[in-house]
Coordinates of C-alpha atoms in Angstrom, one line a residue:
Chain A
M1 CA 0.3 -0.4 0.1
I2 CA 1.4 3.9 -0.9
K3 CA 0.7 6.1 1.8
A4 CA -0.3 9.4 0.7
A5 CA -1.5 13.1 2.1
I6 CA -3.1 15.2 0.2
V7 CA -1.9 19.4 1.3
G8 CA -4.5 21.4 0.5
Y9 CA -8.0 20.9 0.4
G10 CA -9.8 22.7 -2.5
N11 CA -11.6 21.2 -5.4
L12 CA -8.4 19.6 -6.9
G13 CA -7.8 18.1 -2.9
G14 CA -10.9 16.7 -2.8
G15 CA -10.5 15.1 -6.6
V16 CA -7.7 13.6 -5.1
E17 CA -9.7 12.6 -2.0
L18 CA -12.4 10.6 -4.4
A19 CA -9.8 8.9 -7.5
L20 CA -7.6 7.8 -4.0
K21 CA -10.6 5.7 -3.5
E22 CA -10.7 4.3 -6.8
S23 CA -7.0 2.9 -6.4
S24 CA -6.5 -0.6 -3.8
D25 CA -2.9 0.4 -4.1
F26 CA -3.5 3.3 -2.1
Q27 CA -4.1 4.3 1.7
L28 CA -4.9 7.9 2.3
V29 CA -3.4 9.1 5.4
G30 CA -5.1 12.6 5.9
V31 CA -5.7 16.4 4.7
Y32 CA -3.6 19.0 5.9
T33 CA -4.9 22.6 5.7
R34 CA -4.0 25.8 6.7
R35 CA -7.6 26.9 7.7
A36 CA -8.8 25.4 10.7
P37 CA -9.1 21.5 10.1
K38 CA -13.1 21.8 11.3
D39 CA -13.5 24.4 9.0
V40 CA -12.6 21.7 5.8
K41 CA -15.7 19.3 5.2
T42 CA -14.4 16.1 3.3
Y43 CA -15.4 12.9 2.0
G44 CA -14.8 11.1 4.7
A45 CA -10.8 11.9 5.3
K46 CA -9.3 13.1 8.2
V47 CA -8.1 16.7 8.0
Y48 CA -4.8 17.7 10.4
S49 CA -3.2 21.1 10.8
M50 CA -0.3 21.9 7.7
D51 CA 1.0 22.5 11.5
E52 CA 0.8 18.5 11.9
L53 CA 2.9 17.6 8.5
L54 CA 5.6 16.9 9.3
A55 CA 5.5 15.0 12.6
M56 CA 3.4 12.2 10.8
K57 CA 6.7 11.9 7.9
D58 CA 7.0 8.4 8.6
Q59 CA 3.7 7.6 8.1
I60 CA 3.5 8.7 5.1
D61 CA 5.0 7.4 1.6
V62 CA 3.9 10.2 -0.9
C63 CA 2.5 14.2 -0.3
I64 CA 0.2 15.5 -3.0
L65 CA 0.1 19.1 -2.9
C66 CA -2.9 20.6 -4.4
G67 CA -2.6 24.1 -3.9
G68 CA -2.7 26.7 -6.4
S69 CA 0.0 27.7 -8.9
A70 CA 0.1 31.2 -8.6
T71 CA 1.3 31.7 -5.0
D72 CA 1.4 28.5 -3.5
L73 CA 3.2 25.7 -5.2
P74 CA 6.7 27.2 -6.0
V75 CA 6.9 27.8 -2.4
Q76 CA 4.9 24.2 -1.0
T77 CA 6.8 22.4 -4.0
P78 CA 10.5 22.7 -3.1
E79 CA 9.7 23.0 1.4
I80 CA 7.4 20.4 1.4
T81 CA 10.1 18.2 -1.0
R82 CA 12.7 18.8 1.4
F83 CA 10.9 16.2 3.8
F84 CA 8.6 14.0 1.4
N85 CA 8.1 12.6 -2.1
T86 CA 5.1 14.9 -3.7
V87 CA 3.6 15.1 -6.7
D88 CA 2.2 18.9 -7.9
S89 CA 0.2 20.4 -10.6
F90 CA 2.6 23.2 -11.4
D91 CA 1.0 25.3 -14.2
T92 CA 2.3 27.8 -15.7
H93 CA 4.2 27.1 -18.6
A94 CA 6.7 29.6 -18.4
K95 CA 7.9 29.5 -15.3
I96 CA 8.0 24.9 -15.8
P97 CA 11.9 25.3 -16.1
E98 CA 12.7 27.2 -13.4
H99 CA 10.2 25.0 -10.5
F100 CA 11.7 22.3 -11.8
A101 CA 16.0 23.7 -11.2
T102 CA 14.6 24.8 -8.0
V103 CA 12.6 21.0 -6.8
N104 CA 15.2 19.2 -8.4
Q105 CA 17.7 20.8 -6.3
T106 CA 15.8 19.8 -3.2
A107 CA 15.2 16.4 -4.1
I108 CA 18.4 16.1 -5.0
E109 CA 20.0 17.2 -1.3
N110 CA 17.9 15.1 0.8
N111 CA 17.1 12.4 -1.1
T112 CA 13.5 12.9 -2.3
V113 CA 11.7 12.1 -5.4
S114 CA 9.1 14.9 -6.9
I115 CA 7.1 14.8 -10.3
I116 CA 6.5 18.7 -11.4
S117 CA 3.5 19.8 -13.9
T118 CA 1.2 16.6 -13.7
G119 CA -2.0 16.6 -15.0
W120 CA -3.5 17.2 -18.1
D121 CA -1.4 20.8 -19.9
P122 CA 0.9 20.4 -19.1
G123 CA 0.5 16.8 -18.6
L124 CA -1.0 14.1 -20.9
F125 CA -1.2 17.1 -23.7
S126 CA 2.5 17.4 -22.8
L127 CA 3.4 13.7 -23.6
N128 CA 1.2 13.8 -26.9
R129 CA 2.4 17.0 -27.9
L130 CA 6.2 14.7 -27.1
Y131 CA 4.9 11.8 -29.3
A132 CA 3.6 13.0 -31.9
Q133 CA 6.2 15.3 -33.3
S134 CA 9.4 12.5 -32.0
I135 CA 7.2 10.2 -34.4
L136 CA 6.2 13.0 -37.2
P137 CA 8.9 15.1 -37.0
S138 CA 8.2 17.6 -39.9
G139 CA 4.9 17.3 -39.1
E140 CA 3.1 20.2 -37.0
T141 CA 1.6 20.5 -33.6
H142 CA -1.8 22.8 -32.6
T143 CA -3.0 22.5 -29.1
F144 CA -6.5 24.0 -28.9
W145 CA -8.3 23.9 -25.6
G146 CA -12.1 23.4 -24.9
D147 CA -15.6 24.0 -24.7
G148 CA -14.4 24.9 -21.2
V149 CA -14.7 26.9 -18.1
S150 CA -11.2 28.9 -17.8
Q151 CA -10.8 29.9 -14.2
G152 CA -7.9 32.2 -15.1
H153 CA -10.3 34.2 -17.2
S154 CA -13.6 33.8 -14.8
D155 CA -10.8 35.3 -12.6
A156 CA -10.4 37.6 -14.3
L157 CA -14.1 38.9 -14.8
R158 CA -14.6 39.2 -11.6
R159 CA -11.9 41.4 -10.9
I160 CA -13.7 44.2 -12.4
D161 CA -15.3 46.9 -11.3
G162 CA -19.5 46.5 -11.1
V163 CA -19.1 42.6 -11.6
V164 CA -20.0 40.0 -9.2
D165 CA -19.6 36.7 -10.6
A166 CA -18.3 35.6 -13.8
T167 CA -17.5 32.1 -16.1
Q168 CA -15.7 32.5 -18.9
Y169 CA -15.8 29.5 -21.6
T170 CA -13.4 28.7 -24.0
L171 CA -14.0 27.4 -27.2
P172 CA -12.5 26.3 -30.0
N173 CA -12.6 26.8 -33.8
K174 CA -14.0 23.5 -34.5
E175 CA -14.3 24.4 -38.0
V176 CA -10.4 25.2 -37.9
I177 CA -10.2 22.0 -36.1
E178 CA -12.0 19.8 -39.2
K179 CA -9.6 21.9 -41.6
L180 CA -6.2 20.6 -40.2
R181 CA -7.3 17.3 -39.8
L182 CA -7.7 17.3 -43.3
G183 CA -4.4 18.4 -44.1
E184 CA -4.8 21.8 -45.2
K185 CA -2.1 24.7 -44.4
L186 CA -2.9 27.2 -41.8
A187 CA -1.4 30.4 -41.0
L188 CA -3.2 30.8 -37.7
S189 CA -3.4 33.6 -35.6
T190 CA -4.7 33.5 -32.0
R191 CA -8.1 34.5 -33.2
D192 CA -8.3 32.0 -35.3
K193 CA -7.7 29.3 -32.7
H194 CA -10.5 29.4 -30.3
F195 CA -13.4 32.0 -29.3
R196 CA -14.5 33.2 -25.6
E197 CA -18.3 33.4 -23.8
C198 CA -18.6 35.0 -20.9
F199 CA -21.4 35.3 -18.9
V200 CA -21.4 37.9 -15.9
V201 CA -23.6 39.4 -12.8
L202 CA -23.6 42.7 -12.8
E203 CA -23.2 44.9 -9.3
A204 CA -27.0 46.9 -9.2
G205 CA -26.4 50.4 -11.6
A206 CA -23.6 49.0 -13.4
N207 CA -23.1 50.2 -16.4
A208 CA -23.3 47.1 -18.9
E209 CA -22.1 48.4 -22.3
K210 CA -18.8 49.4 -20.3
I211 CA -18.1 47.3 -18.9
R212 CA -18.9 44.7 -22.0
E213 CA -15.9 47.5 -23.9
E214 CA -14.2 47.2 -21.2
I215 CA -14.2 42.6 -21.1
V216 CA -13.2 42.7 -25.2
T217 CA -10.8 45.5 -25.0
M218 CA -8.8 44.0 -21.9
P219 CA -4.9 43.0 -23.0
N220 CA -3.6 39.4 -22.2
Y221 CA -7.1 37.7 -21.3
F222 CA -9.6 39.0 -24.2
A223 CA -8.7 42.1 -26.4
D224 CA -6.9 38.9 -28.8
Y225 CA -9.7 37.1 -29.4
D226 CA -13.6 36.8 -30.5
T227 CA -15.2 37.8 -26.9
T228 CA -18.8 37.4 -26.5
V229 CA -20.2 38.9 -23.2
E230 CA -24.0 38.1 -21.8
F231 CA -25.4 39.6 -18.8
I232 CA -27.3 37.3 -16.1
S233 CA -28.3 36.9 -12.9
Q234 CA -26.6 35.4 -10.6
E235 CA -29.6 32.8 -9.9
E236 CA -28.4 31.9 -13.6
L237 CA -25.1 31.3 -12.8
D238 CA -25.1 29.2 -10.0
K239 CA -28.0 27.1 -11.3
N240 CA -26.0 26.8 -15.7
H241 CA -21.8 27.8 -15.2
K242 CA -20.8 26.6 -11.4
A243 CA -19.8 23.3 -13.6
M244 CA -15.9 22.9 -14.2
P245 CA -15.7 20.9 -18.1
H246 CA -13.2 21.4 -19.6
G247 CA -10.9 19.2 -22.5
G248 CA -9.8 20.0 -25.6
T249 CA -7.3 18.6 -28.4
V250 CA -3.9 18.0 -29.3
L251 CA -3.5 17.9 -33.6
H252 CA -0.8 16.5 -34.7
T253 CA -0.5 16.0 -38.8
G254 CA 2.0 15.3 -40.9
K255 CA 3.7 13.5 -44.3
T256 CA 5.7 10.6 -45.2
N257 CA 6.6 9.9 -48.5
Q258 CA 5.6 13.8 -49.9
N259 CA 1.4 12.6 -49.9
H260 CA 0.5 10.4 -47.6
H261 CA -1.4 12.5 -45.0
Q262 CA -1.0 11.3 -41.5
V263 CA -3.4 12.2 -38.6
I264 CA -2.7 11.8 -34.8
E265 CA -5.5 13.3 -32.6
Y266 CA -5.7 12.8 -28.5
N267 CA -8.6 14.9 -27.1
L268 CA -9.6 15.3 -23.5
S269 CA -13.3 15.7 -22.8
L270 CA -14.3 16.4 -18.9
D271 CA -17.4 16.8 -17.0
S272 CA -15.1 18.7 -14.0
N273 CA -11.5 19.7 -14.7
P274 CA -10.2 19.7 -11.5
E275 CA -11.3 15.4 -10.9
F276 CA -10.1 15.0 -13.8
T277 CA -6.9 16.9 -13.3
A278 CA -6.9 14.7 -9.4
S279 CA -6.8 11.3 -11.5
V280 CA -3.3 11.8 -13.4
L281 CA -2.5 13.6 -9.4
V282 CA -3.0 10.2 -8.5
A283 CA -1.0 8.0 -10.9
Y284 CA 1.6 9.8 -11.0
A285 CA 2.0 9.6 -7.4
R286 CA 2.3 6.0 -7.7
A287 CA 5.5 6.4 -10.6
C288 CA 6.9 8.8 -7.6
A289 CA 6.3 6.6 -5.1
R290 CA 7.8 3.3 -6.6
L291 CA 10.3 5.8 -8.2
A292 CA 11.1 7.1 -4.3
T293 CA 11.7 3.4 -3.6
E294 CA 14.4 2.8 -6.4
K295 CA 15.7 5.3 -4.8
Q296 CA 16.0 7.4 -8.6
F297 CA 16.2 10.7 -6.1
G298 CA 15.2 14.3 -8.2
A299 CA 12.3 15.8 -9.6
Y300 CA 10.7 14.4 -12.8
T301 CA 8.2 15.4 -14.9
V302 CA 5.8 13.8 -16.8
L303 CA 8.1 13.3 -19.8
D304 CA 10.5 11.7 -17.8
I305 CA 8.6 8.7 -16.2
A306 CA 7.9 4.6 -18.3
P307 CA 4.4 4.7 -18.6
K308 CA 4.4 1.5 -16.7
Y309 CA 4.8 3.4 -13.6
L310 CA 1.3 4.9 -14.0
S311 CA -0.6 1.3 -13.4
P312 CA -0.4 -1.1 -10.3
R313 CA -0.4 -3.5 -12.8
T314 CA 3.4 -5.7 -12.9
D315 CA 5.3 -5.4 -16.0
E316 CA 4.2 -9.4 -17.6
Q317 CA 0.5 -7.8 -16.3
L318 CA 0.7 -5.3 -19.6
R319 CA 3.0 -7.1 -21.5
K320 CA 0.4 -9.5 -21.4
E321 CA -3.3 -7.1 -20.8
L322 CA -2.0 -4.3 -22.7
L323 CA 0.1 -4.4 -25.5
Chain B
M27 CA 24.7 10.9 -35.4
I28 CA 22.7 7.5 -34.0
K29 CA 24.4 4.6 -37.1
A30 CA 21.4 2.5 -38.5
A31 CA 21.0 -0.4 -40.7
I32 CA 17.6 -1.4 -42.0
V33 CA 17.0 -5.5 -42.4
G34 CA 14.0 -6.2 -44.3
Y35 CA 13.4 -4.6 -47.1
G36 CA 9.4 -4.4 -48.4
N37 CA 7.2 -1.2 -47.6
L38 CA 8.1 -1.1 -44.1
G39 CA 11.8 -1.2 -45.2
G40 CA 11.3 1.7 -47.9
G41 CA 8.6 3.4 -44.7
V42 CA 12.1 3.7 -42.5
E43 CA 14.5 4.6 -44.9
L44 CA 12.3 7.7 -45.6
A45 CA 12.1 8.0 -42.0
L46 CA 15.4 8.1 -41.3
K47 CA 15.7 10.9 -44.3
E48 CA 12.7 12.7 -42.1
S49 CA 15.3 12.5 -39.0
S50 CA 18.8 14.9 -38.7
D51 CA 20.6 12.9 -35.7
F52 CA 20.1 9.3 -37.8
Q53 CA 22.9 8.4 -40.7
L54 CA 21.9 4.4 -42.7
V55 CA 24.2 2.6 -43.1
G56 CA 22.6 0.3 -45.9
V57 CA 19.4 -1.9 -46.7
Y58 CA 20.2 -5.5 -45.7
T59 CA 18.3 -8.3 -47.2
R60 CA 18.3 -12.4 -48.4
R61 CA 17.1 -11.2 -52.2
A62 CA 19.9 -10.7 -53.8
P63 CA 20.6 -7.0 -53.8
K64 CA 20.8 -5.5 -57.4
D65 CA 16.7 -6.3 -57.4
V66 CA 16.2 -4.3 -54.6
K67 CA 14.6 -0.7 -55.7
T68 CA 15.3 1.6 -52.4
Y69 CA 14.8 5.1 -52.3
G70 CA 18.9 5.6 -52.4
A71 CA 19.7 3.8 -50.1
K72 CA 23.0 1.4 -50.2
V73 CA 21.7 -2.4 -50.6
Y74 CA 23.9 -5.0 -49.4
S75 CA 23.2 -8.8 -48.4
M76 CA 22.1 -10.7 -45.0
D77 CA 25.1 -12.0 -44.8
E78 CA 27.1 -8.5 -44.4
L79 CA 25.7 -7.6 -42.1
L80 CA 28.0 -9.1 -39.1
A81 CA 31.2 -8.0 -40.8
M82 CA 29.8 -4.4 -40.4
K83 CA 29.4 -5.0 -36.6
D84 CA 31.1 -2.0 -35.9
Q85 CA 29.7 0.5 -38.5
I86 CA 25.9 0.0 -36.7
D87 CA 24.9 1.5 -33.8
V88 CA 21.2 -0.3 -34.3
C89 CA 20.1 -2.4 -36.6
I90 CA 15.6 -2.0 -37.6
L91 CA 13.9 -4.8 -38.6
C92 CA 12.0 -4.8 -40.9
G93 CA 10.6 -8.9 -41.8
G94 CA 7.0 -9.7 -40.3
S95 CA 5.4 -11.4 -37.4
A96 CA 4.2 -14.6 -38.6
T97 CA 8.0 -16.1 -39.8
D98 CA 10.8 -13.4 -39.7
L99 CA 10.7 -11.3 -36.0
P100 CA 10.6 -14.4 -33.9
V101 CA 13.6 -16.2 -36.0
Q102 CA 15.1 -12.3 -37.1
T103 CA 15.1 -10.3 -33.4
P104 CA 16.5 -13.0 -31.3
E105 CA 19.8 -13.5 -33.2
I106 CA 20.5 -10.5 -34.3
T107 CA 20.5 -9.1 -30.8
R108 CA 23.4 -11.5 -30.1
F109 CA 24.8 -8.8 -32.0
F110 CA 23.6 -5.5 -32.5
N111 CA 20.9 -3.5 -30.8
T112 CA 17.7 -4.1 -31.7
V113 CA 13.6 -2.9 -32.6
D114 CA 10.7 -4.3 -34.6
S115 CA 7.5 -4.5 -35.3
F116 CA 5.8 -8.1 -33.7
D117 CA 2.1 -7.4 -33.6
T118 CA 1.4 -11.5 -32.9
H119 CA -0.4 -9.9 -29.5
A120 CA -1.2 -13.0 -27.9
K121 CA 2.7 -14.2 -28.1
I122 CA 4.2 -10.8 -26.6
P123 CA 4.9 -12.8 -23.9
E124 CA 7.0 -15.4 -25.5
H125 CA 8.8 -12.7 -27.6
F126 CA 9.7 -11.0 -25.0
A127 CA 11.2 -13.6 -22.2
T128 CA 13.4 -14.7 -25.7
V129 CA 14.6 -11.9 -26.7
N130 CA 15.4 -10.2 -23.3
Q131 CA 17.1 -13.6 -22.2
T132 CA 19.3 -13.0 -25.7
A133 CA 19.9 -9.1 -25.0
I134 CA 21.0 -9.8 -21.4
E135 CA 23.3 -12.3 -22.2
N136 CA 24.9 -10.3 -25.5
N137 CA 24.7 -7.0 -23.8
T138 CA 22.2 -5.3 -26.4
V139 CA 19.2 -3.4 -25.7
S140 CA 16.3 -5.2 -28.0
I141 CA 13.1 -2.5 -28.5
I142 CA 10.4 -5.3 -29.5
S143 CA 6.5 -4.3 -30.8
T144 CA 7.0 -1.1 -31.4
G145 CA 4.4 1.2 -34.1
W146 CA 0.9 1.6 -33.4
D147 CA -1.3 -1.5 -32.5
P148 CA 0.6 -2.3 -30.5
G149 CA 2.9 0.4 -29.7
L150 CA 0.9 4.1 -29.6
F151 CA -2.5 2.5 -28.9
S152 CA -1.3 0.6 -26.1
L153 CA 0.5 3.6 -24.7
N154 CA -2.5 4.9 -24.6
R155 CA -5.1 2.2 -22.6
L156 CA -2.1 2.2 -19.9
Y157 CA -2.2 6.0 -19.5
A158 CA -5.8 6.6 -19.9
Q159 CA -6.6 3.1 -17.6
S160 CA -4.0 4.0 -14.8
I161 CA -5.7 7.7 -14.9
L162 CA -8.9 6.8 -14.4
P163 CA -8.9 2.5 -13.4
S164 CA -12.5 2.3 -13.5
G165 CA -13.4 3.4 -17.0
E166 CA -13.4 1.0 -20.1
T167 CA -11.5 1.2 -22.7
H168 CA -12.7 0.3 -26.3
T169 CA -10.1 0.5 -29.8
F170 CA -11.1 -0.1 -32.6
W171 CA -9.7 -0.2 -36.1
G172 CA -10.3 1.6 -39.2
D173 CA -11.2 2.5 -41.9
G174 CA -8.2 0.9 -43.3
V175 CA -7.1 -2.1 -45.1
S176 CA -6.0 -5.5 -43.4
Q177 CA -2.9 -7.4 -44.6
G178 CA -4.5 -10.1 -42.9
H179 CA -8.3 -10.3 -44.0
S180 CA -6.6 -9.4 -47.6
D181 CA -4.5 -12.3 -47.5
A182 CA -7.3 -14.2 -46.0
L183 CA -8.9 -12.9 -49.0
R184 CA -6.8 -14.6 -51.8
R185 CA -6.2 -18.3 -50.7
I186 CA -9.3 -18.9 -51.9
D187 CA -9.9 -20.9 -55.1
G188 CA -10.9 -18.9 -57.8
V189 CA -9.6 -15.9 -56.2
V190 CA -7.2 -14.0 -58.1
D191 CA -7.0 -10.8 -56.5
A192 CA -8.6 -8.8 -53.4
T193 CA -8.1 -5.8 -50.7
Q194 CA -10.0 -5.8 -47.3
Y195 CA -11.5 -2.8 -45.6
T196 CA -11.8 -2.6 -41.8
L197 CA -14.3 -0.2 -40.9
P198 CA -15.5 0.7 -37.3
N199 CA -19.2 1.3 -36.3
K200 CA -19.1 5.3 -35.9
E201 CA -22.9 5.2 -34.6
V202 CA -21.9 2.4 -31.3
I203 CA -18.1 4.9 -30.8
E204 CA -20.0 8.0 -31.1
K205 CA -22.6 6.1 -27.9
L206 CA -19.5 5.7 -26.1
R207 CA -18.0 8.8 -25.8
L208 CA -21.5 10.0 -24.8
G209 CA -21.0 8.2 -21.6
E210 CA -23.5 4.7 -22.5
K211 CA -23.1 1.9 -21.9
L212 CA -22.5 -1.3 -24.2
A213 CA -23.0 -4.6 -24.3
L214 CA -20.5 -5.3 -27.5
S215 CA -20.3 -8.2 -29.8
T216 CA -17.7 -8.3 -32.1
R217 CA -20.1 -8.4 -34.6
D218 CA -21.6 -4.5 -33.2
K219 CA -18.6 -3.0 -33.1
H220 CA -16.5 -3.4 -36.5
F221 CA -17.5 -4.0 -40.2
R222 CA -15.6 -6.0 -43.0
E223 CA -15.7 -5.0 -46.7
C224 CA -14.4 -7.4 -49.6
F225 CA -13.2 -5.8 -53.6
V226 CA -12.9 -9.1 -54.5
V227 CA -11.1 -9.7 -58.2
L228 CA -12.3 -13.5 -59.5
E229 CA -10.8 -16.3 -61.8
A230 CA -12.5 -16.5 -64.6
G231 CA -15.5 -18.6 -65.2
A232 CA -15.2 -18.6 -60.6
N233 CA -18.6 -19.3 -59.3
A234 CA -19.0 -15.9 -57.8
E235 CA -22.2 -17.2 -55.2
K236 CA -19.9 -19.8 -53.8
I237 CA -16.9 -17.7 -53.0
R238 CA -19.3 -14.7 -51.5
E239 CA -20.5 -17.8 -48.9
E240 CA -17.4 -19.0 -48.4
I241 CA -15.9 -15.8 -48.1
V242 CA -18.8 -14.4 -44.8
T243 CA -18.8 -17.4 -43.3
M244 CA -14.9 -18.1 -43.1
P245 CA -14.3 -18.7 -39.3
N246 CA -11.7 -16.5 -37.3
Y247 CA -11.8 -13.8 -40.0
F248 CA -15.4 -12.8 -41.2
A249 CA -17.9 -15.5 -39.5
D250 CA -18.9 -13.2 -36.5
Y251 CA -18.9 -9.7 -38.6
D252 CA -21.5 -8.0 -41.2
T253 CA -19.2 -8.4 -44.0
T254 CA -19.6 -6.9 -47.5
V255 CA -18.8 -8.6 -51.0
E256 CA -17.6 -7.1 -54.4
F257 CA -16.3 -8.4 -57.2
I258 CA -14.7 -5.8 -59.4
S259 CA -11.9 -6.6 -61.9
Q260 CA -8.0 -6.3 -61.6
E261 CA -8.4 -3.0 -63.0
E262 CA -10.5 -1.6 -60.9
L263 CA -8.7 -3.1 -57.7
D264 CA -5.3 -1.7 -58.7
K265 CA -6.3 1.8 -59.4
N266 CA -8.5 1.8 -56.4
H267 CA -7.9 -0.2 -53.7
K268 CA -4.1 -0.7 -53.3
A269 CA -3.1 1.5 -51.0
M270 CA -2.4 0.9 -47.5
P271 CA -4.6 3.3 -44.7
H272 CA -5.3 2.8 -41.7
G273 CA -5.7 3.6 -39.0
G274 CA -8.1 3.4 -35.4
T275 CA -9.6 4.7 -32.4
V276 CA -8.2 3.8 -28.5
L277 CA -11.6 5.4 -26.2
H278 CA -11.8 5.5 -22.5
T279 CA -14.4 6.6 -20.6
G280 CA -15.0 7.3 -17.0
K281 CA -17.1 8.7 -14.0
T282 CA -15.4 10.5 -10.9
N283 CA -17.1 11.4 -8.7
Q284 CA -20.3 9.4 -9.7
N285 CA -21.6 11.4 -12.4
H286 CA -18.8 13.9 -13.8
H287 CA -18.7 11.9 -17.8
Q288 CA -14.5 11.4 -18.3
V289 CA -13.4 11.1 -22.1
I290 CA -9.7 10.4 -23.2
E291 CA -9.9 9.6 -27.2
Y292 CA -7.1 8.8 -29.1
N293 CA -7.2 8.6 -33.1
L294 CA -4.5 8.1 -35.5
S295 CA -5.6 8.1 -39.4
L296 CA -3.3 7.4 -41.5
D297 CA -2.9 7.3 -45.4
S298 CA 0.2 4.9 -45.1
N299 CA 0.5 2.6 -42.2
P300 CA 3.5 0.7 -43.6
E301 CA 5.0 4.2 -43.7
F302 CA 4.0 5.7 -40.0
T303 CA 4.9 2.5 -38.7
A304 CA 8.4 3.2 -39.7
S305 CA 8.1 6.9 -38.1
V306 CA 7.6 5.1 -35.1
L307 CA 10.0 2.1 -35.1
V308 CA 13.1 5.0 -36.1
A309 CA 11.9 6.8 -32.8
Y310 CA 12.6 4.0 -30.6
A311 CA 15.2 3.0 -32.9
R312 CA 16.6 6.4 -31.0
A313 CA 15.7 5.2 -27.8
C314 CA 17.2 2.3 -28.1
A315 CA 20.6 3.7 -28.8
R316 CA 20.2 5.8 -25.8
L317 CA 19.7 3.4 -24.4
A318 CA 22.5 1.1 -25.2
T319 CA 24.6 4.5 -24.6
E320 CA 24.0 4.3 -21.5
K321 CA 24.4 0.5 -20.4
Q322 CA 20.8 -0.1 -19.9
F323 CA 21.0 -3.4 -21.7
G324 CA 18.2 -6.1 -22.2
A325 CA 14.0 -6.5 -23.7
Y326 CA 12.1 -3.7 -23.7
T327 CA 8.5 -2.3 -25.2
V328 CA 7.2 0.8 -25.2
L329 CA 5.2 1.0 -22.3
D330 CA 9.2 0.7 -20.1
I331 CA 10.4 3.8 -22.1
A332 CA 10.9 8.0 -21.3
P333 CA 9.2 10.0 -23.5
K334 CA 11.7 11.6 -23.7
Y335 CA 14.3 9.0 -25.1
L336 CA 12.0 8.8 -28.2
S337 CA 13.4 13.0 -29.1
P338 CA 16.7 14.4 -30.2
R339 CA 15.9 17.2 -27.9
T340 CA 17.6 17.6 -25.3
D341 CA 15.3 17.1 -21.1
E342 CA 15.8 21.4 -20.7
Q343 CA 14.5 21.6 -24.3
L344 CA 11.5 19.4 -23.5
R345 CA 10.7 21.2 -20.7
K346 CA 10.8 24.1 -22.4
E347 CA 9.2 24.1 -25.6
L348 CA 7.0 20.8 -25.0
L349 CA 5.5 20.8 -21.5

């Protein structure tokens, strides 16, 4: 049995708790939180204060870190990797090399294993980009996201003066995907690949047209996209727009022998983004515990991990049942 | 530069020659054949007799084995692995454990590396079954093949008395795939998942109805499927049915938190099955050469190989560019 701890308990931590229940080779030691433990409602797991984590070191094989990428993980992953094997889903793409370097140094100095940036992008999508580009090196890869809720863009909407609540959907341009599948060569701008759809609840008396203008011209988030904005009531938002679906496509097309069109496509369609990400974290927590048993200390990403490490089955079973 | 040899030169060997041209870290030493070298037409590669292979041992880092799974590879892979690092695309699923055991023993005894059963099924499809089942362990995986030409089924048609030539297409049941994607639970028989479509050229005077009956009732190959048979001329077969397209889908669906439907789907759509398989072989030949450099001797399958080994890029580049 692999003894796991969940560090941080929001949507992702809850998803990890559920995923661990599906994995009979794991035992959940507990949830560790910075909040008052009595205020944290789990699906049944014991809740401890974060201050108790270190004292329970001998009972834990791997810590599954469920904090956010903006402020939690850059600090927590190195800190906790000093004492524990860890997995995280750090997803700020541009900062991954720096995060890797920090965590790797800590892991090597302390004889621990850390697998960073698991999840689906970075994560499963990264794997598929790597496999596809290695197989058809002169092909082209495109990644599309959605239909799904972008937490970052929804947050950006909620920070606008006069906005009470909001949900933002990212929608891939399905016509473009279909053309790429068929082998068309397209010069694609940001605007061509995705649409953005905003459902916004206004404060009483807010100027709707001014806010719409502020949204569609917001740099980085919306200005480069065709964005629609719909103003709705809090009731409607709560009823229809509080789920967290997501997904997307990694599409790689290339040619062999000049005219043979070859298409590799990976699709995810997820009713719950955090619960799926959590399921990926748990599979890599298994890999992490095994690498630690093999004393292969250091930091890893999904690109470094042999697929068999994710499965509870033996190598013999995998060859017989899955090849 | 990785110095590669192609052993055996049919459609697959030709595909490997083309794929090596796309990979600037490879140098092709030559094609090795059991036929008279002067009878083998390549895309430019030098052709040697198989008898010369061993004498050129020092010039070759990895042999890419392009023989067939029925009779060539069970003998050739162990034999050549005594002296060389090898990759093959052995695809008789039921015999993979036995093939692995033989090749593994040879590789360990002789300090070589062999990666067996690469390609797309077994191969990329196996990887996707493994990743998906490790992430959503209580989900269901279905593999569909096609639209594409099955060489084995086409051969079975050509062995029938009165048949001059034939091509067999395997077609997945797209309605069933769509239902599974949407989360329907289906008890599927072999007949429900695929159709078979035969284009057959008859000898002059052959009894068409008798042959049709023989086809659709042929055990193992056609009896368990809805099979259509169309009799056409050799000219039409040559014109429209001599390409070798294939592909398929690995579809894994599961639930988290009881009612969140999660779908993982991997699709290949290939104009040329042998050229794509060849491209996969070359990526694993790169991995093979690297494992040999690291002195990690023994046999491997795609399930054992960390994804980064397939790419010519450094770990740092991969983290920066693909994660």
